[in-house]
Coordinates of C-alpha atoms in Angstrom, one line a residue:
X23 CA 141.1 67.2 46.6
X24 CA 140.6 65.7 42.5
X25 CA 143.1 64.4 40.4
X26 CA 142.8 64.5 36.7
X27 CA 145.1 61.8 34.6
X28 CA 145.2 62.9 31.5
X29 CA 143.7 60.4 28.6
X30 CA 145.6 57.9 27.1
X31 CA 145.1 57.6 23.1
X32 CA 145.9 55.7 20.2
X33 CA 143.9 54.9 17.0
X34 CA 141.7 52.4 19.1
X35 CA 141.5 53.7 23.1
X36 CA 141.0 56.4 24.9
X37 CA 141.4 56.6 28.9
X38 CA 140.6 58.7 31.4
X39 CA 141.1 58.4 34.6
X40 CA 139.9 60.7 37.6
X41 CA 140.3 60.2 41.3
X42 CA 139.0 62.1 44.3
X43 CA 139.4 62.2 48.2
X44 CA 136.3 63.1 50.6
X45 CA 134.0 61.8 52.9
X46 CA 130.9 62.4 51.2
X47 CA 131.3 59.9 48.4
X48 CA 128.6 60.9 46.1
X49 CA 130.3 63.8 46.3
X50 CA 133.8 61.9 45.7
X51 CA 132.3 60.1 42.7
X52 CA 130.9 63.1 40.7
X53 CA 134.3 65.3 41.1
X54 CA 136.2 61.8 39.9
X55 CA 133.7 61.8 36.8
X56 CA 134.0 64.9 35.8
X57 CA 138.4 64.5 36.2
X58 CA 137.9 61.1 34.2
X59 CA 135.6 62.7 31.6
X60 CA 137.8 66.0 31.1
X61 CA 140.7 63.5 30.0
X62 CA 139.2 62.2 27.5
X63 CA 139.2 65.3 25.4
X64 CA 135.7 65.8 24.1
X65 CA 135.1 62.2 23.7
X66 CA 132.1 60.2 25.2
X67 CA 132.6 57.2 27.7
X68 CA 130.8 53.9 26.9
X69 CA 132.1 52.2 30.3
X70 CA 132.7 53.7 33.7
X71 CA 134.5 51.5 36.1
X72 CA 133.8 53.0 39.6
X73 CA 135.3 52.2 42.9
X74 CA 134.9 54.3 46.2
X75 CA 136.3 54.0 49.6
X76 CA 133.4 54.8 51.6
X77 CA 129.6 53.9 51.1
X78 CA 126.9 55.9 49.4
X79 CA 124.2 57.8 50.6
X80 CA 121.8 57.8 47.1
X81 CA 121.5 56.5 43.9
X82 CA 125.2 56.4 42.6
X83 CA 124.2 55.3 39.0
X84 CA 122.5 57.9 38.9
X85 CA 125.0 60.4 39.7
X86 CA 127.4 59.1 37.3
X87 CA 125.2 59.4 34.4
X88 CA 124.6 62.6 35.5
X89 CA 128.2 63.5 34.6
X90 CA 128.8 61.0 31.8
X91 CA 126.1 60.3 30.0
X92 CA 123.9 57.1 29.6
X93 CA 127.3 55.0 30.2
X94 CA 127.7 51.4 31.6
X95 CA 128.9 50.8 34.9
X96 CA 131.0 48.5 36.9
X97 CA 132.0 48.1 40.2
X98 CA 132.0 48.5 43.9
X99 CA 132.8 49.9 47.4
X100 CA 136.0 48.5 49.3
X101 CA 138.3 49.2 52.2
X102 CA 140.8 52.0 50.8
X103 CA 141.7 53.0 47.2
X104 CA 145.6 52.9 46.2
X105 CA 147.5 56.0 44.7
X106 CA 150.9 57.7 45.2
X107 CA 149.7 59.4 47.6
X108 CA 149.1 56.2 49.9
X109 CA 145.9 54.1 51.1
X110 CA 142.8 56.5 50.7
X111 CA 140.0 55.7 53.1
X112 CA 137.5 57.8 51.8
X113 CA 137.1 59.2 47.8
X114 CA 136.5 57.4 44.8
X115 CA 138.5 56.5 41.5
X116 CA 136.7 56.5 38.0
X117 CA 138.5 55.0 35.1
X118 CA 136.5 56.2 31.5
X119 CA 136.8 53.7 28.7
X120 CA 135.8 55.3 25.2
X121 CA 135.5 52.8 22.9
X122 CA 132.5 50.9 21.5
X123 CA 133.6 47.5 22.6
X124 CA 133.9 47.9 26.0
X125 CA 131.1 46.5 27.8
X126 CA 129.5 46.0 31.5
X127 CA 127.1 43.4 32.5
X128 CA 125.9 43.0 36.5
X129 CA 124.8 39.7 37.3
X130 CA 122.5 38.1 40.4
X131 CA 122.2 34.3 41.1
X132 CA 121.9 31.6 43.5
X133 CA 125.5 31.5 43.9
X134 CA 128.4 33.2 42.3
X135 CA 128.9 30.5 39.5
X136 CA 125.8 31.3 38.5
X137 CA 126.2 35.3 38.7
X138 CA 129.4 34.6 36.9
X139 CA 128.0 32.8 33.8
X140 CA 125.1 35.0 33.5
X141 CA 127.5 38.0 33.3
X142 CA 129.5 35.9 31.2
X143 CA 126.3 35.7 28.7
X144 CA 125.4 39.4 29.3
X145 CA 129.2 40.4 27.4
X146 CA 129.0 37.6 24.6
X147 CA 125.4 38.9 24.0
X148 CA 126.4 42.5 23.4
X149 CA 128.4 41.2 20.1
X150 CA 126.3 37.9 18.9
X151 CA 128.5 37.9 15.9
X152 CA 131.8 37.8 16.9
X153 CA 133.2 34.5 14.9
X154 CA 135.9 33.9 17.6
X155 CA 137.1 33.7 21.4
X156 CA 136.4 37.0 22.6
X157 CA 139.8 38.9 23.3
X158 CA 140.8 41.9 25.8
X159 CA 140.5 42.4 29.6
X160 CA 137.8 42.3 32.0
X161 CA 137.8 43.4 35.7
X162 CA 135.2 41.4 37.7
X163 CA 133.5 42.4 41.3
X164 CA 131.7 40.0 43.5
X165 CA 130.2 40.4 46.4
X166 CA 131.7 38.7 49.7
X167 CA 130.2 35.5 51.1
X168 CA 129.3 33.6 47.8
X169 CA 132.3 32.4 47.1
X170 CA 135.8 32.4 45.9
X171 CA 137.4 34.5 43.0
X172 CA 139.3 31.1 41.3
X173 CA 137.3 28.4 42.0
X174 CA 133.8 30.5 42.2
X175 CA 134.1 33.2 39.7
X176 CA 136.7 32.4 37.1
X177 CA 136.2 29.1 36.2
X178 CA 132.8 28.9 35.2
X179 CA 133.6 32.2 33.6
X180 CA 136.0 30.7 31.3
X181 CA 133.9 28.3 30.6
X182 CA 132.1 30.5 28.4
X183 CA 134.7 33.5 27.4
X184 CA 137.3 31.0 26.6
X185 CA 141.6 31.8 27.0
X186 CA 141.9 35.1 25.7
X187 CA 139.9 37.3 27.7
X188 CA 142.3 37.8 30.7
X189 CA 140.3 38.6 33.5
X190 CA 140.5 39.8 37.1
X191 CA 138.2 39.0 39.6
X192 CA 138.0 40.8 43.5
X193 CA 135.9 39.6 46.5
X194 CA 135.3 43.2 47.7
X195 CA 134.9 43.7 51.8
X196 CA 131.7 45.6 51.5
X197 CA 128.6 44.0 50.4
X198 CA 127.9 46.9 47.5
X199 CA 128.5 46.3 43.7
X200 CA 128.0 49.3 41.1
X201 CA 126.1 48.8 37.9
X202 CA 122.4 47.9 38.5
X203 CA 119.7 50.6 39.1
X204 CA 118.2 48.6 41.6
X205 CA 118.8 45.3 43.7
X206 CA 121.9 43.3 44.8
X207 CA 124.1 41.7 42.4
X208 CA 126.4 39.4 42.8
X209 CA 129.1 40.2 40.4
X210 CA 129.5 43.7 38.3
X211 CA 131.7 43.3 35.4
X212 CA 133.9 45.7 33.2
X213 CA 135.1 44.1 30.3
X214 CA 137.4 46.0 27.1
X215 CA 137.1 44.0 24.1
X216 CA 139.7 44.4 21.4
X217 CA 143.1 43.6 19.9
X218 CA 144.7 45.5 22.5
X219 CA 148.0 45.0 24.3
X220 CA 147.1 43.2 27.4
X221 CA 149.2 42.2 30.5
X222 CA 148.5 39.9 34.3
X223 CA 151.2 39.9 36.4
X224 CA 150.6 37.8 39.9
X225 CA 152.2 38.1 43.0
X226 CA 151.1 34.8 45.5
X227 CA 149.8 35.4 49.1
X228 CA 151.0 34.1 52.3
X229 CA 150.2 31.6 54.9
X230 CA 147.9 32.6 57.3
X231 CA 149.3 31.8 60.3
X232 CA 151.2 35.4 60.9
X233 CA 154.4 34.3 59.3
X234 CA 155.1 36.7 56.5
X235 CA 158.5 38.5 55.9
X236 CA 157.9 41.7 54.1
X237 CA 160.7 41.7 51.3
X238 CA 159.3 38.6 49.9
X239 CA 156.1 40.3 49.7
X240 CA 157.4 43.6 48.0
X241 CA 159.9 41.6 45.6
X242 CA 156.5 39.4 44.7
X243 CA 154.5 42.6 44.0
X244 CA 157.5 43.9 41.5
X245 CA 157.9 40.8 40.1
X246 CA 154.1 41.1 39.1
X247 CA 154.1 44.3 38.0
X248 CA 157.5 43.7 35.7
X249 CA 155.5 40.4 34.4
X250 CA 152.1 42.7 33.2
X251 CA 154.4 45.1 32.0
X252 CA 156.6 42.4 30.0
X253 CA 153.3 40.7 28.0
X254 CA 152.3 44.2 26.5
X255 CA 155.1 42.9 24.5
X256 CA 156.9 46.5 23.5
X257 CA 153.8 48.4 23.6
X258 CA 153.9 51.0 26.3
X259 CA 151.0 50.9 29.1
X260 CA 148.4 53.1 28.8
X261 CA 146.8 51.8 32.5
X262 CA 148.3 50.0 35.6
X263 CA 145.7 48.9 37.9
X264 CA 146.5 47.6 41.2
X265 CA 144.1 44.9 43.6
X266 CA 145.7 43.9 46.6
X267 CA 144.1 41.5 49.3
X268 CA 144.0 43.8 52.3
X269 CA 145.4 40.9 54.6
X270 CA 149.1 41.4 52.4
X271 CA 148.2 45.5 52.5
X272 CA 148.0 44.9 56.5
X273 CA 150.6 42.3 56.9
X274 CA 153.1 44.8 55.2
X275 CA 151.7 47.9 57.4
X276 CA 154.5 50.9 57.0
X277 CA 156.2 49.1 54.1
X278 CA 153.0 48.8 52.1
X279 CA 153.8 52.4 50.9
X280 CA 157.5 51.3 50.0
X281 CA 155.7 48.1 48.0
X282 CA 153.4 50.7 46.0
X283 CA 156.7 53.0 45.1
X284 CA 158.5 50.2 44.2
X285 CA 155.9 48.6 41.7
X286 CA 155.4 52.6 40.7
X287 CA 159.0 52.9 39.6
X288 CA 158.6 50.0 37.3
X289 CA 155.4 52.1 35.7
X290 CA 157.0 55.3 35.8
X291 CA 155.2 58.3 35.0
X292 CA 154.4 56.3 31.4
X293 CA 151.0 55.7 32.9
X294 CA 147.9 56.4 35.4
X295 CA 148.4 53.3 38.4
X296 CA 146.0 53.3 40.4
X297 CA 144.3 50.4 42.2
X298 CA 142.0 49.5 45.4
X299 CA 142.2 46.9 48.2
X300 CA 140.1 43.4 47.9
X301 CA 139.4 40.8 50.4
X302 CA 140.5 37.9 47.8
X303 CA 141.6 38.3 43.9
X304 CA 142.4 36.0 41.4
X305 CA 143.2 36.3 37.8
X306 CA 143.6 34.1 34.6
X307 CA 145.4 34.9 31.0
X308 CA 148.5 34.5 29.7
X309 CA 151.0 33.0 32.3
X310 CA 148.6 33.2 34.7
X311 CA 146.3 30.5 36.4
X312 CA 143.5 31.0 39.2
X313 CA 144.8 30.3 42.3
X314 CA 142.5 31.2 45.5
X315 CA 145.1 32.6 47.6
X316 CA 145.6 34.4 50.8
X317 CA 147.4 37.4 50.5
X318 CA 147.4 37.8 46.8
X319 CA 147.8 40.7 44.3
X320 CA 147.0 40.9 40.7
X321 CA 148.6 43.5 38.3
X322 CA 146.7 44.5 34.8
X323 CA 148.0 46.2 32.3
X324 CA 146.4 47.9 29.3
X325 CA 148.2 49.2 26.0
X326 CA 147.0 50.1 22.3
X327 CA 146.8 47.6 20.1
X328 CA 150.4 46.4 18.2
X329 CA 150.7 47.7 14.9
X330 CA 149.7 44.2 13.4
X331 CA 146.4 44.0 15.0
X332 CA 145.3 47.4 14.1
X333 CA 141.6 46.9 12.5
X334 CA 140.8 43.3 14.2
X335 CA 138.3 42.6 16.5

């Protein structure tokens, strides 16, 4: 099954989202990529965010580029994708950005802090003539067992990228990141740079002792969604991403569908809303400070530039 979500366009931003289910991961990625490409309305993608529930049987980078052309790719493999139909354990999500200031980076290193700074330097080098700290939205993926997202990735990342690049980092449950033609990177990053309206929302986790109130978790997820949308400062959301720890999802059990429905009701039908599970997630940006917590959730919202920011980079 393939789902194509219509491209959201402004004078500065074009997004296409494709989603496909299927046990053949490569086939699902190809189908999702075709859906995302169709949603771009003829525009060429610059960056593709690729998240799979399942392990591809062959080179995924080559497969994506066979559909989208020479795009930058970031992403990885996880245990489940999140969508209106519920958690999807076999399938693929592809988000395309048709914007020349979007960039990706993959990095290796002896540990996650080194990979974080290497990825930041690659992003900064893509536009060496900028005269201020970059601003925009970044989604980062990290391999498991190399460090926690807040302390080991976001802290060194922020030292180089500065305070205006709102960033979420998810440590994935599977040791497979996308974007490099070979090797095993520790970090894979997609960055959309520009004066876009961006919003982050964070829902705190819970103690790792089995005691949890599902209603509190759902309320926290709703509050995080409201906060992320509020940060758009009047601009309509063009894309909403939900990055949820697998521990939180498991603790909710059957009520995870209620959590999703509550978040989705805040977003409404105005924008695609998709996501994925991870082992850990943290974020930093306006109003959100990076914390390594068990069972947390992050909401990212992206909108068009405010009118007074058009033409600025």
